[in-house]
Short mmCIF file of C-alpha atoms in Angstrom, two decimals:
data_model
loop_
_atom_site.label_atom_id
_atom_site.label_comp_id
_atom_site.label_asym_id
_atom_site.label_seq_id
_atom_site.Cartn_x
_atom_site.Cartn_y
_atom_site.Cartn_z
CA UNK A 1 26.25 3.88 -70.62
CA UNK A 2 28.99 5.98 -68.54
CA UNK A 3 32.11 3.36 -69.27
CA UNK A 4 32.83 4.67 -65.67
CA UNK A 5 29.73 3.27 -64.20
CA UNK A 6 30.22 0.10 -66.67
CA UNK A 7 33.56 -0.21 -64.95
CA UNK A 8 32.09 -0.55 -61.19
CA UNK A 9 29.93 -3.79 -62.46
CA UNK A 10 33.19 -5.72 -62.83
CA UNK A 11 35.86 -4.14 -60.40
CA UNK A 12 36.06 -0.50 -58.56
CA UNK A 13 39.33 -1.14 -57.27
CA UNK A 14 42.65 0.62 -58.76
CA UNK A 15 46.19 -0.74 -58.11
CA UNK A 16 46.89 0.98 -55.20
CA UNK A 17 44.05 0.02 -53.05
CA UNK A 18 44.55 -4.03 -54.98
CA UNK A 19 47.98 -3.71 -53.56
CA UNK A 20 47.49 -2.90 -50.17
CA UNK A 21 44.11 -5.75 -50.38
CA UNK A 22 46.24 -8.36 -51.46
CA UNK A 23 49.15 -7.35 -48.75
CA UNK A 24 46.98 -8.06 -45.96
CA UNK A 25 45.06 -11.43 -47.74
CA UNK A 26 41.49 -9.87 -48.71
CA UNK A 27 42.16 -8.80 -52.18
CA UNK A 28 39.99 -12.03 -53.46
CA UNK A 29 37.37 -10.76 -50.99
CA UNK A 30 36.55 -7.27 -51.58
CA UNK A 31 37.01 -8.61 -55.95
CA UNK A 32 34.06 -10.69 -54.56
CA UNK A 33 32.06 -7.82 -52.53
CA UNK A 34 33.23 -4.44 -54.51
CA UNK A 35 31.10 -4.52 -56.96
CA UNK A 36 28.01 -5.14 -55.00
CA UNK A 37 28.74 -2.59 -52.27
CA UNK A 38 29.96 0.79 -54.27
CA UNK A 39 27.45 1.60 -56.86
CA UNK A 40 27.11 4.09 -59.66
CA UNK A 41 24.30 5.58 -58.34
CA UNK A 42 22.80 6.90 -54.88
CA UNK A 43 20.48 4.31 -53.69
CA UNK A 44 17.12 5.46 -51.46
CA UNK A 45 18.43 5.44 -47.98
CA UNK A 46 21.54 7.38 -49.50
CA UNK A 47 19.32 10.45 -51.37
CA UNK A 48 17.31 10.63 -48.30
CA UNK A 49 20.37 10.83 -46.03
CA UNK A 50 22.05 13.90 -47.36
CA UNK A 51 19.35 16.07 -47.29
CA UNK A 52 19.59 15.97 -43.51
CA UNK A 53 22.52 17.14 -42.88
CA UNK A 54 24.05 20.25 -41.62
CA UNK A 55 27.45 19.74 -43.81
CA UNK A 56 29.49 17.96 -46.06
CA UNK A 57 33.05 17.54 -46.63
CA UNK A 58 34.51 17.68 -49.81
CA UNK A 59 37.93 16.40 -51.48
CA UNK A 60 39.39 18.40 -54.37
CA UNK A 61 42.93 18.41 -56.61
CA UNK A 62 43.68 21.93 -57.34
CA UNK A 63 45.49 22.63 -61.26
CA UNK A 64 49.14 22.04 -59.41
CA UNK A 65 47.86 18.43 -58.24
CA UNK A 66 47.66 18.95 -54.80
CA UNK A 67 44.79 17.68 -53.08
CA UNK A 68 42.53 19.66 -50.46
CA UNK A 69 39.94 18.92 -48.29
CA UNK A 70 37.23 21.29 -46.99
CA UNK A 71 33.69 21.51 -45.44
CA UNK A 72 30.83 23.40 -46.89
CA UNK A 73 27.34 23.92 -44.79
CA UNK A 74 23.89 25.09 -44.91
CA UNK A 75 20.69 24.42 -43.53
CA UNK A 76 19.46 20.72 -43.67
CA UNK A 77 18.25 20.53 -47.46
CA UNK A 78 21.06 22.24 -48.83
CA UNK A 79 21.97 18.96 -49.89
CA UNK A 80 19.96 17.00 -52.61
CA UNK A 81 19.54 14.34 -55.15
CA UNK A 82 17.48 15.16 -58.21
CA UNK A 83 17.98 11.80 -59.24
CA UNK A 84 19.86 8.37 -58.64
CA UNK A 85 22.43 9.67 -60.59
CA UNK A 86 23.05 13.41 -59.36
CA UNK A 87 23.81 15.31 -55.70
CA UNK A 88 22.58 18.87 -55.97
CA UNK A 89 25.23 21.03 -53.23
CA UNK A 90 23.83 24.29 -52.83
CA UNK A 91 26.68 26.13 -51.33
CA UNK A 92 28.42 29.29 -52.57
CA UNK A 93 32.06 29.63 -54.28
CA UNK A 94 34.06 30.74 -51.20
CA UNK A 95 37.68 32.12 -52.54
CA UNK A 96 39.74 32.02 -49.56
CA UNK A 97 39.18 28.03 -49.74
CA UNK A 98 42.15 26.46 -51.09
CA UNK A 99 39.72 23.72 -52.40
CA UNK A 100 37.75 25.63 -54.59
CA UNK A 101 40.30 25.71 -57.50
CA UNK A 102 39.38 21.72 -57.24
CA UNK A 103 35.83 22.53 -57.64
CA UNK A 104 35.62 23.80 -61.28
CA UNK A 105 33.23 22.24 -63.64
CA UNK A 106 34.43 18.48 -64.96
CA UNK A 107 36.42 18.35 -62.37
CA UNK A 108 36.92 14.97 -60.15
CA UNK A 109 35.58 15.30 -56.47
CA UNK A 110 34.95 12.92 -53.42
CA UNK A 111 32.46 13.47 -50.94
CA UNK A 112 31.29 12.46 -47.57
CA UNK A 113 27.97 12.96 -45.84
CA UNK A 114 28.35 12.59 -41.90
CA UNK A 115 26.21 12.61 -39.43
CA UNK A 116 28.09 12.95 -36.30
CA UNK A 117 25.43 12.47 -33.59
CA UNK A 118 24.57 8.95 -34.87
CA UNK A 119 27.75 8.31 -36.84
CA UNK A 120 26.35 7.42 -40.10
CA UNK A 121 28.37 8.12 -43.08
CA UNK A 122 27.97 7.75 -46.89
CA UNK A 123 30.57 8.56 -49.32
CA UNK A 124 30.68 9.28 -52.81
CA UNK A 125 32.92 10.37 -56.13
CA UNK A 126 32.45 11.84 -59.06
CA UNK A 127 32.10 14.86 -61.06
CA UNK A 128 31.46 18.64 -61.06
CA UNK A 129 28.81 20.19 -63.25
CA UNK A 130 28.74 23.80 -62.86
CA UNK A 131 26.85 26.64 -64.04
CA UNK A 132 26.37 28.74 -61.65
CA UNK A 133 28.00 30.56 -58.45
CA UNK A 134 25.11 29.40 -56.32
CA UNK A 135 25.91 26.12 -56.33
CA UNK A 136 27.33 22.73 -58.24
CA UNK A 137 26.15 19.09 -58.92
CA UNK A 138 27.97 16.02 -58.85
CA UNK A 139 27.44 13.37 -61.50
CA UNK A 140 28.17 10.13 -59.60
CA UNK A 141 30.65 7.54 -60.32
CA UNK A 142 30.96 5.56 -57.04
CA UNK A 143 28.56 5.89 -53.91
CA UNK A 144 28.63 3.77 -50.49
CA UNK A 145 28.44 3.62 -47.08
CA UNK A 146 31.31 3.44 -44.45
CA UNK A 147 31.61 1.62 -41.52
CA UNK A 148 31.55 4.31 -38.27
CA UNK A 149 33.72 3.05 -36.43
CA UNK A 150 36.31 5.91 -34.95
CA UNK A 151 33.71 7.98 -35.16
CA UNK A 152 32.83 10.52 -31.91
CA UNK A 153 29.21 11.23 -31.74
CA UNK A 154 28.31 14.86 -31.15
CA UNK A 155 25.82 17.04 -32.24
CA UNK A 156 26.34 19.86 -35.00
CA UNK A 157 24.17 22.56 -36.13
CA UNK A 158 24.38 24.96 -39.13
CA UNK A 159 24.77 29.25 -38.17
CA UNK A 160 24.02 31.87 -40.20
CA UNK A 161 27.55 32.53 -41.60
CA UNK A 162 29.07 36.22 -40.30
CA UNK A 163 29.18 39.12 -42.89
CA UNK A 164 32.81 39.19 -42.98
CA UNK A 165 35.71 36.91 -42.23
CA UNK A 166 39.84 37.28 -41.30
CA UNK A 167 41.96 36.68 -44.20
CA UNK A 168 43.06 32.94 -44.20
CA UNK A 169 46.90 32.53 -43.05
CA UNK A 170 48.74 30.72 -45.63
CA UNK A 171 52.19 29.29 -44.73
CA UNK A 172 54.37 26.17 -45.98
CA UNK A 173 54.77 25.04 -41.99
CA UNK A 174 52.46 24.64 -38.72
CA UNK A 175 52.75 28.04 -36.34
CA UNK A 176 51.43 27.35 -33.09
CA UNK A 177 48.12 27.72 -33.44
CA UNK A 178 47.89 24.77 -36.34
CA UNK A 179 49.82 22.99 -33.44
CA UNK A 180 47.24 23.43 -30.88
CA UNK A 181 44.38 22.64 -32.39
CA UNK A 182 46.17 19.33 -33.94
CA UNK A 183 47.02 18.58 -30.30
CA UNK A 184 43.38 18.63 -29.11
CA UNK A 185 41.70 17.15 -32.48
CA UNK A 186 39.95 14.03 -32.49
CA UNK A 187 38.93 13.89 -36.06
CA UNK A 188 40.50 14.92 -39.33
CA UNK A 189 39.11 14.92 -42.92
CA UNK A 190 41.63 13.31 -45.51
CA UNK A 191 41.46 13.73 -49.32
CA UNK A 192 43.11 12.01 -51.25
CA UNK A 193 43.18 10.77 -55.48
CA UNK A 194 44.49 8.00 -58.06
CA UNK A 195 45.00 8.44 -61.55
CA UNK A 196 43.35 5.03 -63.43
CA UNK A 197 43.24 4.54 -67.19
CA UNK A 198 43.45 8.38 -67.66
CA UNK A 199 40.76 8.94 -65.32
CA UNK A 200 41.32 11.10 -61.66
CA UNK A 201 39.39 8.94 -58.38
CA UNK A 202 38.92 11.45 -55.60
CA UNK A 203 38.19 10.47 -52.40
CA UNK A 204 37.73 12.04 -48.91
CA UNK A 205 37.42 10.26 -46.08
CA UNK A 206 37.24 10.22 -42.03
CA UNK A 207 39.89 9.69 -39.47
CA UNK A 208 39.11 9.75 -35.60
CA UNK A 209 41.04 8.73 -32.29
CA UNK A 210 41.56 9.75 -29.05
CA UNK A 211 42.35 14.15 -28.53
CA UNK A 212 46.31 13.99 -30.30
CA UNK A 213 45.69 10.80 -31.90
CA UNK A 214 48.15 12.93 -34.62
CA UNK A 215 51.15 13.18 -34.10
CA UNK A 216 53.51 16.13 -34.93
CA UNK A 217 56.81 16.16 -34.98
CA UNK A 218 59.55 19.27 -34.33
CA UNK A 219 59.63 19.43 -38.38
CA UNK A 220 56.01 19.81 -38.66
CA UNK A 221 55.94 16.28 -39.93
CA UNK A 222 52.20 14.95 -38.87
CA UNK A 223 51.91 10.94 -38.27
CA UNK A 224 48.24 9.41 -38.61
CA UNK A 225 47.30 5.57 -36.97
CA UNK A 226 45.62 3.65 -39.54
CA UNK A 227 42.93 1.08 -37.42
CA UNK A 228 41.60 -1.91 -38.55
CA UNK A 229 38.80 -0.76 -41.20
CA UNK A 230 36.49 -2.39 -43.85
CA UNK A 231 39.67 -3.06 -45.85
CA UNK A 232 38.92 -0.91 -49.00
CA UNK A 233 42.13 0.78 -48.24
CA UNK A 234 40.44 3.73 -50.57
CA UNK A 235 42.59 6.41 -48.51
CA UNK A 236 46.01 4.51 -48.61
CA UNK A 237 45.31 3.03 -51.82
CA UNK A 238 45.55 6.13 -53.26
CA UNK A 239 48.61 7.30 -50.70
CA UNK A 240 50.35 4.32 -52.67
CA UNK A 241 49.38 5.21 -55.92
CA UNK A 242 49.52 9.03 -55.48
CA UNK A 243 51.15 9.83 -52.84
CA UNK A 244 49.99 13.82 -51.52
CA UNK A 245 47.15 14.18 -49.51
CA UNK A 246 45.35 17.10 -48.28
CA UNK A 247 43.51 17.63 -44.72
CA UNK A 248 41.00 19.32 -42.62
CA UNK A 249 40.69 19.98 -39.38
CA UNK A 250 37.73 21.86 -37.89
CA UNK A 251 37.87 23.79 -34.34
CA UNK A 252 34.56 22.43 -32.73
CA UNK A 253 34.05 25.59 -30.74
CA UNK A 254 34.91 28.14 -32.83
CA UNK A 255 34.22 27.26 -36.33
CA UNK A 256 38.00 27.93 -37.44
CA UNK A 257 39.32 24.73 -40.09
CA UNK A 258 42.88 23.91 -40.36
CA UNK A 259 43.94 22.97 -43.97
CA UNK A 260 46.79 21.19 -45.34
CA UNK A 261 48.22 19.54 -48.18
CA UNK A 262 51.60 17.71 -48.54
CA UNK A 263 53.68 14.94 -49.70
CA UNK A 264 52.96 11.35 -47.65
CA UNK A 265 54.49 8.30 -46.77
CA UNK A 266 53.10 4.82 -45.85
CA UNK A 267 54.89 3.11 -42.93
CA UNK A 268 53.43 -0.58 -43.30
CA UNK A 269 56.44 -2.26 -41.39
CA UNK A 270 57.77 -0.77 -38.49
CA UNK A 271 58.31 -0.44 -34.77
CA UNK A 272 57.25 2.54 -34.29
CA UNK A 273 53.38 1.20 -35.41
CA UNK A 274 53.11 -0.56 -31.70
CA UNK A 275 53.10 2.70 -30.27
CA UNK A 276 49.87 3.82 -31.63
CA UNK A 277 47.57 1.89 -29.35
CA UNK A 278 45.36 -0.29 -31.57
CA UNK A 279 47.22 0.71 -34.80
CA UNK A 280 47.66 -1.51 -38.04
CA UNK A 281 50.18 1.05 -39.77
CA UNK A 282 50.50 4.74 -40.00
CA UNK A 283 51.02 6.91 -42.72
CA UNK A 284 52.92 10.52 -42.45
CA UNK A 285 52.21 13.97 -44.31
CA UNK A 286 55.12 16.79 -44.50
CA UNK A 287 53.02 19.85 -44.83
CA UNK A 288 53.83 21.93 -48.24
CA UNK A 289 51.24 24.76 -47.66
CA UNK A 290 49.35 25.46 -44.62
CA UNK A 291 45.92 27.25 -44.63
CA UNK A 292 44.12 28.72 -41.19
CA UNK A 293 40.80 30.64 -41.89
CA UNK A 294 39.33 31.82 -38.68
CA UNK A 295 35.34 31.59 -38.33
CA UNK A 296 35.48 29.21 -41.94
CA UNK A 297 32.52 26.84 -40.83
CA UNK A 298 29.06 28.89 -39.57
CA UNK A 299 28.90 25.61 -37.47
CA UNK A 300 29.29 24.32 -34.14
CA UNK A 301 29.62 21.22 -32.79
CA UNK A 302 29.03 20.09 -29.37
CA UNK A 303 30.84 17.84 -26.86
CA UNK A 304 31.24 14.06 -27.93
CA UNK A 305 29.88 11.40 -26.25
CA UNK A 306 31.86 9.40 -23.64
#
C-alpha cells in the first residue's frame, strides 16, 4: 500500500493546519472526523462529478518553490476517473502558464472541481503522471468535498479556444489593469503547499465575497478575509507552515486570468480583522511576480445570482 494513503487512515493533518485547529479549540474534532472525510481515493459521486464540468483549477509549485494557481478547460468529459484511484485531465501543455513548470511528471498538485451554478465543489491532491503533451493523470492522495459556502452561483460554459493569444504580461507589481479587475472580483483561486515528512501537500482552494472583498493596498500588498469555514484550515495551514501562495483570478466576461504568486502573512489577532464584515482573520500576499494573459480561459461565465 501507498504509505501516503496508509497515512490518511490515522491522521491527514500536518502541523500547520494542527496548529491553527487547536488555536481555535477543534483540533480533537477534525483528529476525530479527518480521517473519515478525506480519502485516498475518489468515491462514486466524486468520479461522476468531474466529468461534468466545464473546468478545473489547478495548484502547482514551480522548481523555485513558488506556488501558482491556474484553470484549465474543455468540454464536459475532459475530465475523468479511470479508476478510484486516478483523474484523467485531458488538457494541453500551455507555456505561457506560469503553472505548468508545476505540472511535470511526479510532481505534487491540488485540484478543485467546481461547479459554479450549483456550488458544488470537490477537491483533491496528489500526483502527476505524464507521458504525453495531450494530457496528465493524477494519482490521488487525498480527495473530499468542501462546504460552498462563499460561493456565487453562475453559469459557465467551455469555447472553442482562439488560434492565437497576446503574450502574457509578466511583472513583479499590479499595473492598473491587475488593479481593476481585483477591484471588481468576487472570487479568487488560492494555491498553496506544506512540506511533511519529506513529502510536498498541494492544495488549491476557493475564496469568494462581495465585488473587492480583496483588498489592495498603494504597495500592491493584497489582504484576503478568512470566514468561518469547515475548520480544516488546509489553505492557512499551509500559509503557516509555508508561507507563499499563488492566485488566480479570472475576468468573467472576457476570459483574461490574473496570476500571482508571493510571500504571505497570517494576521490572526488584530483590529484591523473587524473591518472585514463577517471576518475571522485575514491573511496578506506581497506580490513577487505578476502574470496577465489576455483571452487565457475559452470560457465565460455569466452573471451570479442575487
Amino acid at each position: 500500500m501507498n504509505p501516503r494513503r496508509a497515512a490518511v487512515d490515522t491522521s491527514p493533518w500536518h502541523r500547520g493546519e494542527i496548529a491553527l485547529q487547536t488555536r481555535v479549540g477543534s483540533a480533537d474534532r477534525m483528529a476525530e472526523i479527518g480521517p473519515r472525510v478525506i480519502r485516498d481515493r475518489l468515491v462514486e459521486q466524486h468520479a461522476l462529478f468531474y466529468p461534468l464540468l466545464p473546468f478545473v483549477v489547478l495548484g502547482t509549485v514551480d522548481p523555485g518553490g513558488a506556488p501558482w494557481a491556474t484553470l484549465r478547460a474543455g468540454p464536459p468529459g475532459f475530465l475523468q476517473a479511470p479508476d478510484p484511484f486516478h483523474l484523467r485531465v485531458e488538457a494541453a501543455s500551455e507555456p505561457d502558464d506560469p503553472a505548468e513548470a508545476g505540472l511535470t511528471d511526479g510532481a505534487a498538485v491540488g485540484l478543485l472541481g467546481i461547479e459554479l451554478a450549483t456550488r458544488r465543489r470537490n477537491r483533491l491532491n496528489g500526483t502527476v503522471e505524464r507521458d504525453d503533451e495531450a494530457g496528465f493523470t493524477l494519482a490521488v492522495e487525498q480527495s473530499f468535498g468542501n462546504c460552498p459556502r462563499y460561493i456565487r452561483p453562475r453559469p459557465s460554459e467551455f469555447l472553442s479556444p482562439p488560434e492565437s493569444r497576446p503574450a502574457p504580461a509578466v511583472s513583479d507589481r499590479l499595473d492598473g489593469r491587475a488593479r481593476a479587475l481585483l477591484a471588481a472580483a468576487d472570487t479568487l483561486f488560492v494555491a498553496s503547499y506544506a512540506e511533511s515528512e519529506g513529502h510536498r501537500q498541494v492544495d488549491v482552494s476557493h475564496r469568494g465575497g462581495p465585488a473587492g472583498f480583496v483588498r489592495v493596498a498603494a504597495d500592491g500588498t493584497l489582504t484576503v478575509p478568512d470566514y468561518a469555514g469547515n475548520r480544516f484550515f488546509n489553505t492557512l495551514g499551509n500559509l503557516l507552515a509555508q508561507p507563499r501562495a499563488g492566485i488566480a483570478i479570472p475576468d468573467v466576461a472576457t476570459g483574461d486570468l490574473l496570476q500571482i504568486t508571493g510571500r504571505t502573512e497570517l494576521v490572526l489577532d488584530s483590529p484591523e480583522i473587524a473591518t472585514f464584515a463577517g471576518a475571522e482573520r485575514l491573511w496578506r500576499l506581497m506580490p513577487e511576480r505578476v502574470v496577465f494573459r489576455s483571452a487565457a480561459l475559452p470560457l465565460r461565465f455569466g452573471p451570479a445570482a442575487a
